[in-house]
PDB file of C-alpha atoms in Angstrom:
ATOM      1  CA  MET A   1      -5.564   3.322 -46.521  1.00 43.00           C
ATOM      2  CA  THR A   2      -4.231   3.760 -43.058  1.00 44.00           C
ATOM      3  CA  ILE A   3      -1.257   5.927 -42.938  1.00 45.00           C
ATOM      4  CA  LEU A   4       0.469   5.923 -39.316  1.00 46.00           C
ATOM      5  CA  THR A   5       3.341   7.412 -37.635  1.00 50.00           C
ATOM      6  CA  LEU A   6       6.033   6.911 -36.205  1.00 49.00           C
ATOM      7  CA  ASP A   7       8.404   7.738 -33.297  1.00 55.00           C
ATOM      8  CA  THR A   8      10.712   9.796 -35.756  1.00 53.00           C
ATOM      9  CA  ASP A   9      13.746   8.664 -33.499  1.00 61.00           C
ATOM     10  CA  MET A  10      12.717   4.913 -34.490  1.00 69.00           C
ATOM     11  CA  PHE A  11      13.297   5.326 -38.121  1.00 69.00           C
ATOM     12  CA  HIS A  12      16.927   6.070 -36.968  1.00 69.00           C
ATOM     13  CA  THR A  13      17.336   3.222 -34.509  1.00 78.00           C
ATOM     14  CA  ILE A  14      15.677   0.247 -36.467  1.00 86.00           C
ATOM     15  CA  ALA A  15      16.863   1.436 -40.353  1.00 88.00           C
ATOM     16  CA  PRO A  16      19.608  -1.274 -41.397  1.00 91.00           C
ATOM     17  CA  LYS A  17      22.947   0.069 -41.321  1.00 90.00           C
ATOM     18  CA  GLY A  18      23.831   1.561 -44.363  1.00 90.00           C
ATOM     19  CA  LEU A  19      21.220   3.443 -44.112  1.00 91.00           C
ATOM     20  CA  ARG A  20      21.507   5.295 -40.880  1.00 87.00           C
ATOM     21  CA  ALA A  21      25.693   5.565 -41.607  1.00 89.00           C
ATOM     22  CA  GLU A  22      24.220   7.656 -44.673  1.00 89.00           C
ATOM     23  CA  SER A  23      21.976   9.398 -43.026  1.00 88.00           C
ATOM     24  CA  ALA A  24      23.825  10.083 -39.710  1.00 86.00           C
ATOM     25  CA  ASP A  25      23.751  13.894 -39.942  1.00 88.00           C
ATOM     26  CA  LEU A  26      20.052  13.834 -40.666  1.00 86.00           C
ATOM     27  CA  THR A  27      17.686  14.929 -38.154  1.00 83.00           C
ATOM     28  CA  ALA A  28      14.402  12.809 -37.223  1.00 78.00           C
ATOM     29  CA  ALA A  29      12.553  15.150 -39.384  1.00 80.00           C
ATOM     30  CA  GLU A  30      14.950  15.421 -42.087  1.00 85.00           C
ATOM     31  CA  PHE A  31      15.028  11.686 -42.275  1.00 84.00           C
ATOM     32  CA  ARG A  32      11.207  11.560 -42.637  1.00 82.00           C
ATOM     33  CA  SER A  33      11.144  14.515 -44.808  1.00 84.00           C
ATOM     34  CA  ARG A  34      14.262  12.827 -47.602  1.00 86.00           C
ATOM     35  CA  TYR A  35      13.139   8.906 -47.632  1.00 88.00           C
ATOM     36  CA  CYS A  36       9.376   8.395 -46.117  1.00 84.00           C
ATOM     37  CA  GLU A  37       7.814  11.250 -48.412  1.00 72.00           C
ATOM     38  CA  HIS A  38       6.005  10.891 -51.234  1.00 67.00           C
ATOM     39  CA  ASN A  39       6.855  13.217 -52.811  1.00 76.00           C
ATOM     40  CA  GLY A  40       7.573  12.800 -57.153  1.00 82.00           C
ATOM     41  CA  PRO A  41       5.710  11.569 -60.124  1.00 86.00           C
ATOM     42  CA  ILE A  42       4.711   8.527 -58.159  1.00 87.00           C
ATOM     43  CA  ARG A  43       1.452   8.150 -55.661  1.00 84.00           C
ATOM     44  CA  LEU A  44      -0.658   5.474 -53.975  1.00 83.00           C
ATOM     45  CA  ASP A  45      -3.874   6.437 -54.607  1.00 81.00           C
ATOM     46  CA  ASP A  46      -5.459   3.528 -52.446  1.00 79.00           C
ATOM     47  CA  TRP A  47      -4.706   0.336 -50.790  1.00 78.00           C
ATOM     48  CA  SER A  48      -6.746  -2.854 -49.776  1.00 78.00           C
ATOM     49  CA  PRO A  49      -5.939  -6.059 -48.404  1.00 71.00           C
ATOM     50  CA  ALA A  50      -8.589  -8.296 -50.090  1.00 60.00           C
ATOM     51  CA  GLY A  51      -8.541 -10.308 -47.517  1.00 56.00           C
ATOM     52  CA  SER A  52      -6.913 -11.304 -43.554  1.00 54.00           C
ATOM     53  CA  ARG A  53      -6.979 -14.966 -44.960  1.00 55.00           C
ATOM     54  CA  THR A  54      -5.308 -13.997 -48.285  1.00 58.00           C
ATOM     55  CA  ALA A  55      -1.447 -12.215 -48.893  1.00 67.00           C
ATOM     56  CA  GLU A  56      -3.898 -10.632 -51.973  1.00 75.00           C
ATOM     57  CA  PHE A  57      -3.960  -6.865 -52.475  1.00 78.00           C
ATOM     58  CA  THR A  58      -5.071  -4.465 -54.197  1.00 80.00           C
ATOM     59  CA  ALA A  59      -3.105  -1.153 -54.643  1.00 80.00           C
ATOM     60  CA  THR A  60      -3.763   1.914 -56.877  1.00 83.00           C
ATOM     61  CA  VAL A  61      -0.535   4.624 -58.096  1.00 85.00           C
ATOM     62  CA  GLU A  62      -1.109   7.401 -59.315  1.00 86.00           C
ATOM     63  CA  PHE A  63       1.075   7.946 -62.621  1.00 85.00           C
ATOM     64  CA  ALA A  64       2.029  11.513 -64.093  1.00 78.00           C
ATOM     65  CA  ASP A  65      -1.278  11.771 -66.441  1.00 80.00           C
ATOM     66  CA  HIS A  66      -2.830   8.193 -64.858  1.00 85.00           C
ATOM     67  CA  LEU A  67      -3.829   5.748 -62.782  1.00 87.00           C
ATOM     68  CA  ARG A  68      -2.805   2.037 -62.677  1.00 84.00           C
ATOM     69  CA  THR A  69      -4.443  -0.648 -60.268  1.00 83.00           C
ATOM     70  CA  VAL A  70      -2.628  -3.563 -59.231  1.00 80.00           C
ATOM     71  CA  THR A  71      -3.576  -6.607 -58.462  1.00 77.00           C
ATOM     72  CA  ALA A  72      -1.348  -8.823 -57.125  1.00 76.00           C
ATOM     73  CA  ALA A  73      -1.725 -12.493 -54.561  1.00 74.00           C
ATOM     74  CA  GLY A  74       2.186 -13.553 -53.116  1.00 72.00           C
ATOM     75  CA  SER A  75       4.288 -10.828 -52.597  1.00 78.00           C
ATOM     76  CA  PRO A  76       3.834  -6.784 -53.049  1.00 81.00           C
ATOM     77  CA  VAL A  77       7.832  -6.856 -53.982  1.00 83.00           C
ATOM     78  CA  ALA A  78       7.252  -8.805 -57.795  1.00 83.00           C
ATOM     79  CA  ALA A  79       3.946  -6.934 -58.058  1.00 81.00           C
ATOM     80  CA  MET A  80       5.266  -3.268 -57.803  1.00 84.00           C
ATOM     81  CA  THR A  81       8.345  -4.242 -59.441  1.00 85.00           C
ATOM     82  CA  SER A  82       7.019  -5.498 -62.608  1.00 83.00           C
ATOM     83  CA  ALA A  83       3.762  -2.170 -62.222  1.00 84.00           C
ATOM     84  CA  LEU A  84       6.454  -0.483 -62.487  1.00 86.00           C
ATOM     85  CA  TYR A  85       8.486  -1.786 -64.834  1.00 86.00           C
ATOM     86  CA  GLU A  86       5.637  -1.493 -67.322  1.00 85.00           C
ATOM     87  CA  GLU A  87       4.944   2.065 -66.885  1.00 85.00           C
ATOM     88  CA  GLY A  88       8.869   2.700 -67.463  1.00 85.00           C
ATOM     89  CA  TYR A  89      10.330   2.963 -64.208  1.00 86.00           C
ATOM     90  CA  PRO A  90      13.016  -0.172 -64.448  1.00 90.00           C
ATOM     91  CA  VAL A  91      13.545  -0.041 -60.478  1.00 90.00           C
ATOM     92  CA  GLU A  92      15.557  -3.103 -58.807  1.00 92.00           C
ATOM     93  CA  ILE A  93      15.281  -3.623 -55.650  1.00 93.00           C
ATOM     94  CA  LEU A  94      19.159  -3.669 -54.191  1.00 95.00           C
ATOM     95  CA  GLN A  95      18.472  -4.806 -50.225  1.00 95.00           C
ATOM     96  CA  PHE A  96      14.739  -4.855 -48.107  1.00 95.00           C
ATOM     97  CA  HIS A  97      14.418  -4.823 -44.201  1.00 95.00           C
ATOM     98  CA  GLN A  98      11.065  -5.023 -42.560  1.00 94.00           C
ATOM     99  CA  ARG A  99      10.833  -4.502 -38.800  1.00 92.00           C
ATOM    100  CA  ARG A 100       7.355  -5.145 -37.014  1.00 90.00           C
ATOM    101  CA  THR A 101       6.433  -2.332 -33.782  1.00 86.00           C
ATOM    102  CA  PRO A 102       4.827  -1.470 -32.070  1.00 84.00           C
ATOM    103  CA  ASP A 103       3.619   1.436 -34.543  1.00 80.00           C
ATOM    104  CA  GLY A 104       2.984  -0.585 -37.991  1.00 86.00           C
ATOM    105  CA  THR A 105       5.916  -2.725 -39.870  1.00 89.00           C
ATOM    106  CA  VAL A 106       8.428  -0.361 -41.173  1.00 91.00           C
ATOM    107  CA  THR A 107       9.827  -1.626 -44.542  1.00 94.00           C
ATOM    108  CA  PHE A 108      13.384  -0.154 -45.917  1.00 95.00           C
ATOM    109  CA  VAL A 109      13.997  -0.659 -49.468  1.00 95.00           C
ATOM    110  CA  GLN A 110      17.275   0.316 -51.850  1.00 96.00           C
ATOM    111  CA  CYS A 111      15.836   1.033 -55.034  1.00 94.00           C
ATOM    112  CA  GLU A 112      18.494   0.661 -58.646  1.00 94.00           C
ATOM    113  CA  CYS A 113      16.353   2.651 -61.605  1.00 88.00           C
ATOM    114  CA  ASP A 114      18.811   4.127 -64.845  1.00 86.00           C
ATOM    115  CA  GLY A 115      21.983   3.230 -62.882  1.00 90.00           C
ATOM    116  CA  ARG A 116      20.971   5.374 -59.602  1.00 91.00           C
ATOM    117  CA  ARG A 117      20.547   3.752 -56.080  1.00 93.00           C
ATOM    118  CA  GLY A 118      18.671   5.315 -53.385  1.00 92.00           C
ATOM    119  CA  TRP A 119      16.931   4.239 -50.108  1.00 94.00           C
ATOM    120  CA  GLY A 120      12.600   4.449 -49.282  1.00 93.00           C
ATOM    121  CA  ALA A 121      10.961   3.585 -46.217  1.00 93.00           C
ATOM    122  CA  GLY A 122       7.377   3.096 -45.635  1.00 90.00           C
ATOM    123  CA  LEU A 123       5.209   1.939 -42.199  1.00 87.00           C
ATOM    124  CA  ALA A 124       1.963   1.028 -42.143  1.00 88.00           C
ATOM    125  CA  ASP A 125      -0.691  -1.381 -40.849  1.00 86.00           C
ATOM    126  CA  ASP A 126       0.471  -4.529 -43.147  1.00 83.00           C
ATOM    127  CA  GLY A 127       3.988  -5.494 -44.339  1.00 87.00           C
ATOM    128  CA  ALA A 128       2.397  -5.285 -47.536  1.00 84.00           C
ATOM    129  CA  GLU A 129       1.011  -1.187 -48.220  1.00 86.00           C
ATOM    130  CA  SER A 130       4.500  -1.003 -46.255  1.00 89.00           C
ATOM    131  CA  THR A 131       6.794  -2.108 -49.157  1.00 89.00           C
ATOM    132  CA  VAL A 132       4.538  -0.556 -51.617  1.00 88.00           C
ATOM    133  CA  ARG A 133       5.203   3.188 -49.544  1.00 90.00           C
ATOM    134  CA  ALA A 134       8.452   2.387 -48.857  1.00 93.00           C
ATOM    135  CA  MET A 135       9.085   0.898 -53.544  1.00 91.00           C
ATOM    136  CA  ILE A 136       7.348   4.354 -54.302  1.00 91.00           C
ATOM    137  CA  ALA A 137       8.785   6.556 -51.408  1.00 92.00           C
ATOM    138  CA  GLY A 138      12.576   4.754 -52.906  1.00 92.00           C
ATOM    139  CA  VAL A 139      12.109   5.367 -56.439  1.00 90.00           C
ATOM    140  CA  ASN A 140      10.525   8.833 -56.323  1.00 89.00           C
ATOM    141  CA  LEU A 141      13.402   9.804 -54.033  1.00 89.00           C
ATOM    142  CA  LEU A 142      15.605   8.841 -57.437  1.00 87.00           C
ATOM    143  CA  GLY A 143      13.800  11.371 -59.440  1.00 76.00           C
ATOM    144  CA  VAL A 144      13.697   8.965 -61.964  1.00 64.00           C
ATOM    145  CA  SER A 145      11.141  10.125 -64.493  1.00 56.00           C
TER     146      SER A 145
END
């Protein structure tokens, strides 16, 4: 698992229109802290793509009292949505935006869980890991427990 850094000003520039409007008064550092940090009850503990020729991945997600490993082929959104639901986080992805940058792939997701909505963002080498990071950041931002 590689953690990348992206010029935080770029997050404002490439964010979806709704998120740019919501975060217009934030500095780049505040934007990153609010939408990209993974502080909360859910954390990505480990990540590994299964191979460069397949769309498979394995993610180990840490919940409050245990780890759960998700192995999937295909959509990381579907796999993570199912895993989160089974752990008591009935999350729905309302908007999904992904951009490739020179620094990696940035994913923005607008999540809804228990009637609350919020954005999450993630950056990683590949789109699947970026998606998982964004989903976790979004659910944690909602403070769902």
